[in-house]
JSON list of C-alpha atoms in Angstrom, two decimals:
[
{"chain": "A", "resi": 30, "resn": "UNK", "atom": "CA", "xyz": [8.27, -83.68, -33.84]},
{"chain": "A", "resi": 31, "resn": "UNK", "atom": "CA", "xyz": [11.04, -81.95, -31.92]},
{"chain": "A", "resi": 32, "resn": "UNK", "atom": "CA", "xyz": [10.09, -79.38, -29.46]},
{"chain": "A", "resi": 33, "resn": "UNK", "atom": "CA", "xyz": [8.92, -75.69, -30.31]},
{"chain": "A", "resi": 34, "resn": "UNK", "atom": "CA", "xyz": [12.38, -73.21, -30.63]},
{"chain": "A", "resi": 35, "resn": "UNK", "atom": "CA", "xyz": [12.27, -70.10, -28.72]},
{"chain": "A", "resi": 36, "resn": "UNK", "atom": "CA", "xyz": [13.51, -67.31, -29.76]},
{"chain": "A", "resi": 37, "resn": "UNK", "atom": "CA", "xyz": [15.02, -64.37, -28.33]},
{"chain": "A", "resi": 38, "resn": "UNK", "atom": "CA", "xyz": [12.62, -61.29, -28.20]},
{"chain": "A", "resi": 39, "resn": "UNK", "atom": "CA", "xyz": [13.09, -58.92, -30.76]},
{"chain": "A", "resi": 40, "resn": "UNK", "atom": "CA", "xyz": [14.41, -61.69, -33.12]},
{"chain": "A", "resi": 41, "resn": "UNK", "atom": "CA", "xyz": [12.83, -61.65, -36.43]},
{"chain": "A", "resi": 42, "resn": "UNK", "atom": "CA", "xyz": [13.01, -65.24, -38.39]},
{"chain": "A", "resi": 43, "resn": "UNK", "atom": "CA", "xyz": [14.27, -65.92, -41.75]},
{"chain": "A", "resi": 44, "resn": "UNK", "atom": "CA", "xyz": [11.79, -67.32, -44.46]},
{"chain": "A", "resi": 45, "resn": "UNK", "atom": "CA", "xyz": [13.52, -70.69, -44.16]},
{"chain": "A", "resi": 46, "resn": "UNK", "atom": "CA", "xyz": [12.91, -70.40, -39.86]},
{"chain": "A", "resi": 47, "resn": "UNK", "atom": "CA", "xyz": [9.05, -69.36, -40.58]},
{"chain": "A", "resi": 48, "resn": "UNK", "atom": "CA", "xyz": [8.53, -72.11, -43.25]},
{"chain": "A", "resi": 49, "resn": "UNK", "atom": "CA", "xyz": [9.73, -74.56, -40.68]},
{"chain": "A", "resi": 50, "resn": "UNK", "atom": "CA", "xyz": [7.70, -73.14, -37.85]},
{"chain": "A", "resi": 51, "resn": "UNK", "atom": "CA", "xyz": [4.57, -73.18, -39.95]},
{"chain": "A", "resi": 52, "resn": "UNK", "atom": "CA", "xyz": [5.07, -76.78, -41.27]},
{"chain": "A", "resi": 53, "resn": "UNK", "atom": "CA", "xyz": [5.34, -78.28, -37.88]},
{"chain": "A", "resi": 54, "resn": "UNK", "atom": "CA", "xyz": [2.67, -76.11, -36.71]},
{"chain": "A", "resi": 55, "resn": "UNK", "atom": "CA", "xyz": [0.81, -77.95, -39.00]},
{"chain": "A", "resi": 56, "resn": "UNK", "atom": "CA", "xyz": [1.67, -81.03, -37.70]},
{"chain": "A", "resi": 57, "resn": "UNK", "atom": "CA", "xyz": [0.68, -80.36, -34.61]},
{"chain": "A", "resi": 58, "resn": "UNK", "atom": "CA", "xyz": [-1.96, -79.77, -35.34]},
{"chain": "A", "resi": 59, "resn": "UNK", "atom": "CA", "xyz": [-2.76, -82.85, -37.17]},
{"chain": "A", "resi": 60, "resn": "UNK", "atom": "CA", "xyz": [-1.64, -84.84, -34.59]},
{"chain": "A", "resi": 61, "resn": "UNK", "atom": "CA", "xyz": [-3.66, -82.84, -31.81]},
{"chain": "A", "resi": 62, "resn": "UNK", "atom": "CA", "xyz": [-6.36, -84.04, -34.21]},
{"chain": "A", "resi": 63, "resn": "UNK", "atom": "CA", "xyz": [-5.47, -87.83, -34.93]},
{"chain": "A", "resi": 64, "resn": "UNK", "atom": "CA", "xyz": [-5.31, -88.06, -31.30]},
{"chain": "A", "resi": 65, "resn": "UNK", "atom": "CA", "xyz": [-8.62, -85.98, -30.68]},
{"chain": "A", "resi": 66, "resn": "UNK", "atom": "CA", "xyz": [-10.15, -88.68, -32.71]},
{"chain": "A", "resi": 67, "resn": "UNK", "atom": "CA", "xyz": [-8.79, -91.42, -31.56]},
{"chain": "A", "resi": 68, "resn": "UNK", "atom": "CA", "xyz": [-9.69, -90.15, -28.11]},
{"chain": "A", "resi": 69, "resn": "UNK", "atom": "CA", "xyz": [-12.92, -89.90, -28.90]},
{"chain": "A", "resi": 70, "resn": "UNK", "atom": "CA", "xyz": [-13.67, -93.25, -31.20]},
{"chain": "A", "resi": 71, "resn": "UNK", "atom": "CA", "xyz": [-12.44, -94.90, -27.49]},
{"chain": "A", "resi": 72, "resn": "UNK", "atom": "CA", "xyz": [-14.72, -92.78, -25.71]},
{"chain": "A", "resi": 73, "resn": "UNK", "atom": "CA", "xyz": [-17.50, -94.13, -28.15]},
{"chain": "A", "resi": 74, "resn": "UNK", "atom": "CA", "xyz": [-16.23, -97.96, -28.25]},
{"chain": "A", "resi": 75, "resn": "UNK", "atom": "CA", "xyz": [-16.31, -97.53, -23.86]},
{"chain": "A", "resi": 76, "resn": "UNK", "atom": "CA", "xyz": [-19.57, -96.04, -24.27]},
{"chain": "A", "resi": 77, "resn": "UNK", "atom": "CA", "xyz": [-20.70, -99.44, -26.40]},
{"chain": "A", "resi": 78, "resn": "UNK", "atom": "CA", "xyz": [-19.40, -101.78, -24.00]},
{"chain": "A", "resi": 79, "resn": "UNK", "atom": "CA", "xyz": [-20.93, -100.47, -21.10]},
{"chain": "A", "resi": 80, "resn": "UNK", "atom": "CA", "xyz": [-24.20, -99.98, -23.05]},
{"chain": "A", "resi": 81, "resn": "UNK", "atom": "CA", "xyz": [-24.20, -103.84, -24.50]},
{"chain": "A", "resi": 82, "resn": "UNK", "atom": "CA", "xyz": [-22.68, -104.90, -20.66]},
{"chain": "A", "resi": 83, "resn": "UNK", "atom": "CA", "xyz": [-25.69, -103.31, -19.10]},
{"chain": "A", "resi": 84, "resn": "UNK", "atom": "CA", "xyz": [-28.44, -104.67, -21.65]},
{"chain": "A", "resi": 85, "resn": "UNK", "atom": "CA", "xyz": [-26.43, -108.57, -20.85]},
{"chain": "A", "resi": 86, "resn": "UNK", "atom": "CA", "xyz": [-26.87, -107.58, -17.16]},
{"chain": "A", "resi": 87, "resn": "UNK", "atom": "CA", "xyz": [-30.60, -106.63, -17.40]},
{"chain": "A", "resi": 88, "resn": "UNK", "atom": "CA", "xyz": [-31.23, -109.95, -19.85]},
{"chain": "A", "resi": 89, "resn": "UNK", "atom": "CA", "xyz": [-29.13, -111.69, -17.34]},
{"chain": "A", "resi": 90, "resn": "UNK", "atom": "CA", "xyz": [-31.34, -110.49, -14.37]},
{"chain": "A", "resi": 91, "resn": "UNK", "atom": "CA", "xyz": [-34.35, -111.39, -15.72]},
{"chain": "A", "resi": 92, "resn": "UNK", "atom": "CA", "xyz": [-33.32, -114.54, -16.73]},
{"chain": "A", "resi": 93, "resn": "UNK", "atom": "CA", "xyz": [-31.94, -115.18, -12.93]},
{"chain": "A", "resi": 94, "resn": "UNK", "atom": "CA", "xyz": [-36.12, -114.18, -11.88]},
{"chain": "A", "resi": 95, "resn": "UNK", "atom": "CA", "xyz": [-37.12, -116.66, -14.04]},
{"chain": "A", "resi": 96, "resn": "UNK", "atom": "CA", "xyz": [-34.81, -119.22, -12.82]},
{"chain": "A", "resi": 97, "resn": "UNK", "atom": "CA", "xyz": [-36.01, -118.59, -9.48]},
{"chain": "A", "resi": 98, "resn": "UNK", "atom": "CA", "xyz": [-40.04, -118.28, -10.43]},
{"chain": "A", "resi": 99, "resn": "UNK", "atom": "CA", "xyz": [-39.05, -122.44, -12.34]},
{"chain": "A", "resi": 100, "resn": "UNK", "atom": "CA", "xyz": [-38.07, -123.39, -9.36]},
{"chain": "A", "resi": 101, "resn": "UNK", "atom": "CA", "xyz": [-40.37, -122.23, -7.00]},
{"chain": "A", "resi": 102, "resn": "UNK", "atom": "CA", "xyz": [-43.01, -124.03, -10.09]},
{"chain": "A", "resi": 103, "resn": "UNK", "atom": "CA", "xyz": [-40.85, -126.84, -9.74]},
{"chain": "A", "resi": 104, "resn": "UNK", "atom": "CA", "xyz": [-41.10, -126.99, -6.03]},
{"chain": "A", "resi": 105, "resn": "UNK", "atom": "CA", "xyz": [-44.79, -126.78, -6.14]},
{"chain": "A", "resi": 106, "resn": "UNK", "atom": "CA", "xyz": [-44.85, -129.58, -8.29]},
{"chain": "A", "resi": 107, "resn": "UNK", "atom": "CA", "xyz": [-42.37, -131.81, -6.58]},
{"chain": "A", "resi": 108, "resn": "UNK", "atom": "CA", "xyz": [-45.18, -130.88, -3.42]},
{"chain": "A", "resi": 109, "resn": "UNK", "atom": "CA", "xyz": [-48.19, -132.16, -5.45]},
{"chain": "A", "resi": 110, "resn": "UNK", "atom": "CA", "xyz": [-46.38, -135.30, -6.75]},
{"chain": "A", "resi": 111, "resn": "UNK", "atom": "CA", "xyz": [-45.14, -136.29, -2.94]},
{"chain": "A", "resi": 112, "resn": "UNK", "atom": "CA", "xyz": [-49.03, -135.58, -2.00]},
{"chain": "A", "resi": 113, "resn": "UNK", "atom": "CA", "xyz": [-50.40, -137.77, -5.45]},
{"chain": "A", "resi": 114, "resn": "UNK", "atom": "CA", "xyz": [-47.60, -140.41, -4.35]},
{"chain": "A", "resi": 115, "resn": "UNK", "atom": "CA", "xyz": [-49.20, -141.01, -0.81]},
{"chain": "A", "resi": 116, "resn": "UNK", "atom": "CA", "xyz": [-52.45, -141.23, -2.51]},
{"chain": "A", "resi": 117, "resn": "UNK", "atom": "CA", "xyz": [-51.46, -143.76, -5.07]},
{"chain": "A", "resi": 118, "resn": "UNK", "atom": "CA", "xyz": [-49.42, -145.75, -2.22]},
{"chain": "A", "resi": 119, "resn": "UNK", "atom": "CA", "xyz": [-52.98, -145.65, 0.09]},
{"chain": "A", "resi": 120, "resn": "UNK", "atom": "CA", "xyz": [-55.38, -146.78, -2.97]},
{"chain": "A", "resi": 121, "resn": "UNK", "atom": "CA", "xyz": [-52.96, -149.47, -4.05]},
{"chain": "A", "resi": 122, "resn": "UNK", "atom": "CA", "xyz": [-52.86, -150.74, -0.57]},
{"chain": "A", "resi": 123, "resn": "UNK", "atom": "CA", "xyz": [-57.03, -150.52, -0.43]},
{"chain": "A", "resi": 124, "resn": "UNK", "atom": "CA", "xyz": [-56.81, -152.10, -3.92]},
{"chain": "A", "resi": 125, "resn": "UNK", "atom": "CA", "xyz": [-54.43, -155.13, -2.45]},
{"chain": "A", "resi": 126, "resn": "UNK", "atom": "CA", "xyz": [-56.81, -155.51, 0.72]},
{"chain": "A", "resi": 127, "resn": "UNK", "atom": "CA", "xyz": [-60.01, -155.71, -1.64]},
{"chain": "A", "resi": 128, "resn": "UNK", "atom": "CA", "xyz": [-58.19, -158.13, -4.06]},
{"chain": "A", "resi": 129, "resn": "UNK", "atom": "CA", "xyz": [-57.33, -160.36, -1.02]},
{"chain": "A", "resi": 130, "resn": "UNK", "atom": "CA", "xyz": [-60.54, -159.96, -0.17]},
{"chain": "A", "resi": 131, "resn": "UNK", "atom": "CA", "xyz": [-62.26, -161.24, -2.74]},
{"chain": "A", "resi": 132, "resn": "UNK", "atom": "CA", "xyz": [-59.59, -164.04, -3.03]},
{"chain": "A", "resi": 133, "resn": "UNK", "atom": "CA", "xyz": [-60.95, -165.10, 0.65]},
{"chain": "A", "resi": 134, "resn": "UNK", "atom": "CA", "xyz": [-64.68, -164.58, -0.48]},
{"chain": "A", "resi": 135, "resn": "UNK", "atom": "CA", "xyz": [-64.08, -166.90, -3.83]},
{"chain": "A", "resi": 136, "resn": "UNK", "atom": "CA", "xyz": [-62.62, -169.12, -1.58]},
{"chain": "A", "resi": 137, "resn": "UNK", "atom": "CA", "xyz": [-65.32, -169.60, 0.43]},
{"chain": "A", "resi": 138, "resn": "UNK", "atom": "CA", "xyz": [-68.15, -169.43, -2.24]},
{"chain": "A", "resi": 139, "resn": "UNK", "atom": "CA", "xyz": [-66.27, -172.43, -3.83]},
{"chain": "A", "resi": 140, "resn": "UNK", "atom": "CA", "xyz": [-66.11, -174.10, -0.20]},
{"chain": "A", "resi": 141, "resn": "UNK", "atom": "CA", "xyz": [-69.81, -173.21, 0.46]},
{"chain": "A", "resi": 142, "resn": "UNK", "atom": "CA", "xyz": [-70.59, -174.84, -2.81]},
{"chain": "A", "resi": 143, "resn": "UNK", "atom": "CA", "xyz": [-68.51, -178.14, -1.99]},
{"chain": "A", "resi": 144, "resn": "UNK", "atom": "CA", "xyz": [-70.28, -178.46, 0.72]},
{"chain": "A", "resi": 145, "resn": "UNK", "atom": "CA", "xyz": [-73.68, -177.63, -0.71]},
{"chain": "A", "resi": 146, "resn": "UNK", "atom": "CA", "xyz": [-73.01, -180.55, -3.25]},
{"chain": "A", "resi": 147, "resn": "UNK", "atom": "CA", "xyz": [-72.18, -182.59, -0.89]},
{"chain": "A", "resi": 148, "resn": "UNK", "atom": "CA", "xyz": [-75.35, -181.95, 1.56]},
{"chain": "A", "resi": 149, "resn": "UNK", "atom": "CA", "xyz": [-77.27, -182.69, -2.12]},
{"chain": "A", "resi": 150, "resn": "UNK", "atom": "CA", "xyz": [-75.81, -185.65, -2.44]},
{"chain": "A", "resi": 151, "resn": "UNK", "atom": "CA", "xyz": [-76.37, -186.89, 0.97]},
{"chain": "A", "resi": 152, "resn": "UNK", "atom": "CA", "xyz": [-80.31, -185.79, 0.50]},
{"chain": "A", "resi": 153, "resn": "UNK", "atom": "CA", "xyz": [-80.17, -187.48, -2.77]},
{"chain": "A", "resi": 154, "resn": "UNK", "atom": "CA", "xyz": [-79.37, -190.84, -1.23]},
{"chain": "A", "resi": 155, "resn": "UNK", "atom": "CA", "xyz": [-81.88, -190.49, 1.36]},
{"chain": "A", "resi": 156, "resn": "UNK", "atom": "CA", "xyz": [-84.39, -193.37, 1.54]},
{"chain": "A", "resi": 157, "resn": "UNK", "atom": "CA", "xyz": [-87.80, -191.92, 1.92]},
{"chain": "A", "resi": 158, "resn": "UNK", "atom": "CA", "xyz": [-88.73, -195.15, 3.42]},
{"chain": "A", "resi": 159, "resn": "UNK", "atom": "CA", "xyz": [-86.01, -194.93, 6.03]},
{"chain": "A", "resi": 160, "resn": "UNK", "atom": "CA", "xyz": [-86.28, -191.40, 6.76]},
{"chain": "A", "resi": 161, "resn": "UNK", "atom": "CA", "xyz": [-90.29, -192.03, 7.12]},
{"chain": "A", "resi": 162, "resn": "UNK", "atom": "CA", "xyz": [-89.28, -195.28, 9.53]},
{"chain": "A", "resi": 163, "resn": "UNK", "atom": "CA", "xyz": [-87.23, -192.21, 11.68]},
{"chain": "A", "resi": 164, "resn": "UNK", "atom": "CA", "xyz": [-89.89, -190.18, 11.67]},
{"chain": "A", "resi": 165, "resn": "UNK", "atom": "CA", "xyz": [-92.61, -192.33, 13.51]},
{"chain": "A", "resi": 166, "resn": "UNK", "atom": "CA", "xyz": [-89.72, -193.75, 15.55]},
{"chain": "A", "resi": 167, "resn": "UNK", "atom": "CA", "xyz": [-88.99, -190.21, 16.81]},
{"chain": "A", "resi": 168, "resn": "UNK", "atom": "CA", "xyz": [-92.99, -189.14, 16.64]},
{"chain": "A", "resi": 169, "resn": "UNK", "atom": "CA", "xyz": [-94.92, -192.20, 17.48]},
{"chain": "A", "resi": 170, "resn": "UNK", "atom": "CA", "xyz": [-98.52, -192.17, 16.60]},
{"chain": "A", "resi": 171, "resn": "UNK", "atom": "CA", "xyz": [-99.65, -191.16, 20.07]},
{"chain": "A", "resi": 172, "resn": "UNK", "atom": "CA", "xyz": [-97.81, -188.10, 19.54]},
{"chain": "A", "resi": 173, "resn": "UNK", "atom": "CA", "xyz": [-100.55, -185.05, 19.00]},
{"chain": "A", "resi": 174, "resn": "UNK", "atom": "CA", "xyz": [-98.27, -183.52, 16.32]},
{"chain": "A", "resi": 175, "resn": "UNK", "atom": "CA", "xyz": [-97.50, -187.48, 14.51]},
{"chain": "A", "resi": 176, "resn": "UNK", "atom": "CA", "xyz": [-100.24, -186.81, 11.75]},
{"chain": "A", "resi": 177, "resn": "UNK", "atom": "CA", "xyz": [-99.39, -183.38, 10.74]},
{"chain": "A", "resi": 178, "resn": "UNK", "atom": "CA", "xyz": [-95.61, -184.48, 10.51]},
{"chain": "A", "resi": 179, "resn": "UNK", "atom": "CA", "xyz": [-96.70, -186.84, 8.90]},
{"chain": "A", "resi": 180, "resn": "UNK", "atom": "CA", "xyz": [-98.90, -185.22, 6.10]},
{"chain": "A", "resi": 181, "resn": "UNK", "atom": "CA", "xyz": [-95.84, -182.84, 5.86]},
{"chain": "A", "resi": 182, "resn": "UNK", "atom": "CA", "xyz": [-93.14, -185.41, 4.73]},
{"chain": "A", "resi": 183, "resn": "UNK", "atom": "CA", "xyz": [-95.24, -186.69, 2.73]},
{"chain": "A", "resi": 184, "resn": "UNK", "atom": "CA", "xyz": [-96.24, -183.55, 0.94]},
{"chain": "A", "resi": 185, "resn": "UNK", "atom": "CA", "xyz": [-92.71, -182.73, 0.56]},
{"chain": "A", "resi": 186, "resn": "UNK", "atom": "CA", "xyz": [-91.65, -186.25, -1.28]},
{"chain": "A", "resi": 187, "resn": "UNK", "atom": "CA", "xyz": [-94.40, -185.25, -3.59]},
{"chain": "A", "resi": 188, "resn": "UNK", "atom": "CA", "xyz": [-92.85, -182.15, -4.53]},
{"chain": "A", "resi": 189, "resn": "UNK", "atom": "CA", "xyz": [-89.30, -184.03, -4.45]},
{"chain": "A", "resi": 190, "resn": "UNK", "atom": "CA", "xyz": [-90.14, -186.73, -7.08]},
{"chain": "A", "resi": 191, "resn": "UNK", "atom": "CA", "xyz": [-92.53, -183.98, -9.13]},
{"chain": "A", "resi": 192, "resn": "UNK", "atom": "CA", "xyz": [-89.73, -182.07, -9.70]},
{"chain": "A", "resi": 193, "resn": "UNK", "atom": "CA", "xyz": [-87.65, -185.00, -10.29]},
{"chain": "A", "resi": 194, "resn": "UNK", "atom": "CA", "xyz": [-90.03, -185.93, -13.08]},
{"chain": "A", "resi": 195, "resn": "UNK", "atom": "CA", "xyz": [-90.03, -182.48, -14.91]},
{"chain": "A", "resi": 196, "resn": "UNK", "atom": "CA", "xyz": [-86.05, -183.10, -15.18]},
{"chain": "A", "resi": 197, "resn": "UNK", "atom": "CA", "xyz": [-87.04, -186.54, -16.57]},
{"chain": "A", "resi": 198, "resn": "UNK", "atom": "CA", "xyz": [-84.44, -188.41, -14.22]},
{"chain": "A", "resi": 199, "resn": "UNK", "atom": "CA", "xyz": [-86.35, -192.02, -13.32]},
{"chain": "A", "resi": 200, "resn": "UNK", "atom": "CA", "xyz": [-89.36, -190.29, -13.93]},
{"chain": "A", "resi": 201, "resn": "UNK", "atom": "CA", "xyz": [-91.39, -194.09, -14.22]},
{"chain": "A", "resi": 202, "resn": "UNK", "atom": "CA", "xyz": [-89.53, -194.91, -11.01]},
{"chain": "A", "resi": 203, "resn": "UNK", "atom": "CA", "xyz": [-90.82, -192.18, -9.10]},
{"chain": "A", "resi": 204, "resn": "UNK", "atom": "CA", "xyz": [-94.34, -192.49, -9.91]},
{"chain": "A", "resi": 205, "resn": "UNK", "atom": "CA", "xyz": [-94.54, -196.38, -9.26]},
{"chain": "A", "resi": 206, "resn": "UNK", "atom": "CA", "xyz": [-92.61, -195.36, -5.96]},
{"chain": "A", "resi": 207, "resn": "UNK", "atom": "CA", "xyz": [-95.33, -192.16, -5.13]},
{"chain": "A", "resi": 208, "resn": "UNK", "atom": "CA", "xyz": [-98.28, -194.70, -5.62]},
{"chain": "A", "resi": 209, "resn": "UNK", "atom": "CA", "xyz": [-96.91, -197.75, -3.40]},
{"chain": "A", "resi": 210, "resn": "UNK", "atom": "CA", "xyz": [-96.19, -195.74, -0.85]},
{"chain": "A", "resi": 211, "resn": "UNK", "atom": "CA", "xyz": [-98.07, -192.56, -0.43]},
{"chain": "A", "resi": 212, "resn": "UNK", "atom": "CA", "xyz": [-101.32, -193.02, -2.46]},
{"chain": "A", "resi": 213, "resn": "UNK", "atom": "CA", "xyz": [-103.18, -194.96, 0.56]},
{"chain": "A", "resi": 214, "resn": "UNK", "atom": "CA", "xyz": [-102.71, -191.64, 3.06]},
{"chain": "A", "resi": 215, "resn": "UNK", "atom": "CA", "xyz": [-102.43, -189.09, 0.04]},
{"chain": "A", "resi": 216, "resn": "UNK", "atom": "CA", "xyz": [-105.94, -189.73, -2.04]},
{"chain": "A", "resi": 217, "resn": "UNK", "atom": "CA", "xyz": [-107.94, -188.06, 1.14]},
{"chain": "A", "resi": 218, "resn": "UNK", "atom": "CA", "xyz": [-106.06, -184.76, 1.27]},
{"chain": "A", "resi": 219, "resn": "UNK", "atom": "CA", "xyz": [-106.91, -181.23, 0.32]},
{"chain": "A", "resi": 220, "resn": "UNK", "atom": "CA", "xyz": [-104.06, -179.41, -1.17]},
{"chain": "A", "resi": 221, "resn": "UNK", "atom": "CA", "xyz": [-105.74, -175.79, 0.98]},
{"chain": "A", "resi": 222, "resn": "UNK", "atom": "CA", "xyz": [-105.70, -178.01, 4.16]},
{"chain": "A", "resi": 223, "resn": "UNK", "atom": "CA", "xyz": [-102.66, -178.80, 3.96]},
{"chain": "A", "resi": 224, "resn": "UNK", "atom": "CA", "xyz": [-101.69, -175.60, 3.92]},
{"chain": "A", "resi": 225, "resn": "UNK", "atom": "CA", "xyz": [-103.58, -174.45, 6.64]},
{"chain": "A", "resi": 226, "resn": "UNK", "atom": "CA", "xyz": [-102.33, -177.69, 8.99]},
{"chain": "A", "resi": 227, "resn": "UNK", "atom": "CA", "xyz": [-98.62, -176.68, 7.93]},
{"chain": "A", "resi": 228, "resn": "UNK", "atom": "CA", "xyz": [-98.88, -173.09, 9.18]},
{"chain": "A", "resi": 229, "resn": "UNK", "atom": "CA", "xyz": [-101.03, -173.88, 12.15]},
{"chain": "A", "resi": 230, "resn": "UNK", "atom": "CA", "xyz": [-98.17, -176.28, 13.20]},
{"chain": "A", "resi": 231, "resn": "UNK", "atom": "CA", "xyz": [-95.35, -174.06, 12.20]},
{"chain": "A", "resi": 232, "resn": "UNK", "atom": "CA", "xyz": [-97.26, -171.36, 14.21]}
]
């Protein structure tokens, strides 16, 4: 649209001149208008942008708190594990040392019982007769103690081939045994006296 003719003052315009001046009045107009609204729908679409740009900040703020309260969760955690971690490391190491241990304690139950067989076997193949034979040689009969000694052992190979008999190993063996050699001093005791001489002595 060309720029707005002036006109001398007093100068009265022909039809044609006013037609003209009203159509791009018009225009003018219109275009005053188109660019009104176009002003305005930019205004509007600004307006938007900020608006959704400040709704992405405030998500994007929160979601930055949250970040930070994870970690500081995290941080907590990665405390208690370090803490649970020394723990585990000190019971596994108690649980090593009681295993070892026990290794050392089956070890010597098996030892203590290799040598308990062995002590049983050795008292198994004991002579009575001998081991009587060492007994007066080591307590003569002028000894005051020789006849309670005496009546000890001999109670005590009682009980040995007794209990040798309820197993029924050479139970025959052990009776014929008991009566050639112990029923001569035996057939006089008293079980209760016995007793009595055994604790008086041991006293």
């Amino acid at each position: 649209v060309g720029a707005a003719v002036r006109f001398p003052e007093g100068y009265e315009m022909s039809e044609v001149e006013k037609v003209e001046a009203h159509v791009r009045k018009v225009q003018l107009e219109y275009e005053k208008d188109k660019l009104m609204d176009m002003i305005e729908h930019t205004v509007e679409a600004f307006d938007e942008a900020v608006r959704t740009l400040r709704q992405e900040r405030f998500k994007l703020d929160a979601d930055l708190k949250m970040t930070d309260l994870r970690m500081l969760v995290l941080l907590q955690e990665l405390r208690l594990l370090k803490e649970f971690e020394k723990r585990d490391n000190s019971l596994v190491k108690k649980l090593d040392d009681k295993r070892e241990e026990k290794s050392e304690i089956v070890v010597k139950i098996a030892d203590c019982r290799d040598k308990s067989a062995a002590r049983k076997l050795e008292i198994d193949k004991l002579n009575p007769k001998q081991v009587l034979a060492e007994l007066v040689q080591l307590v003569p009969e002028t000894n005051k103690f020789h006849e309670q000694l005496l009546k000890i052992f001999k109670k005590k190979i009682k009980r040995q081939k007794k209990k040798a008999a309820n197993e029924g190993d050479e139970e025959e063996e052990g009776s014929e045994e008991e009566d050639d050699d112990d029923d001569e001093d035996m057939s006089d005791l008293d079980e209760e006296e016995e007793e009595e001489e055994e604790e008086e002595f041991v006293g």
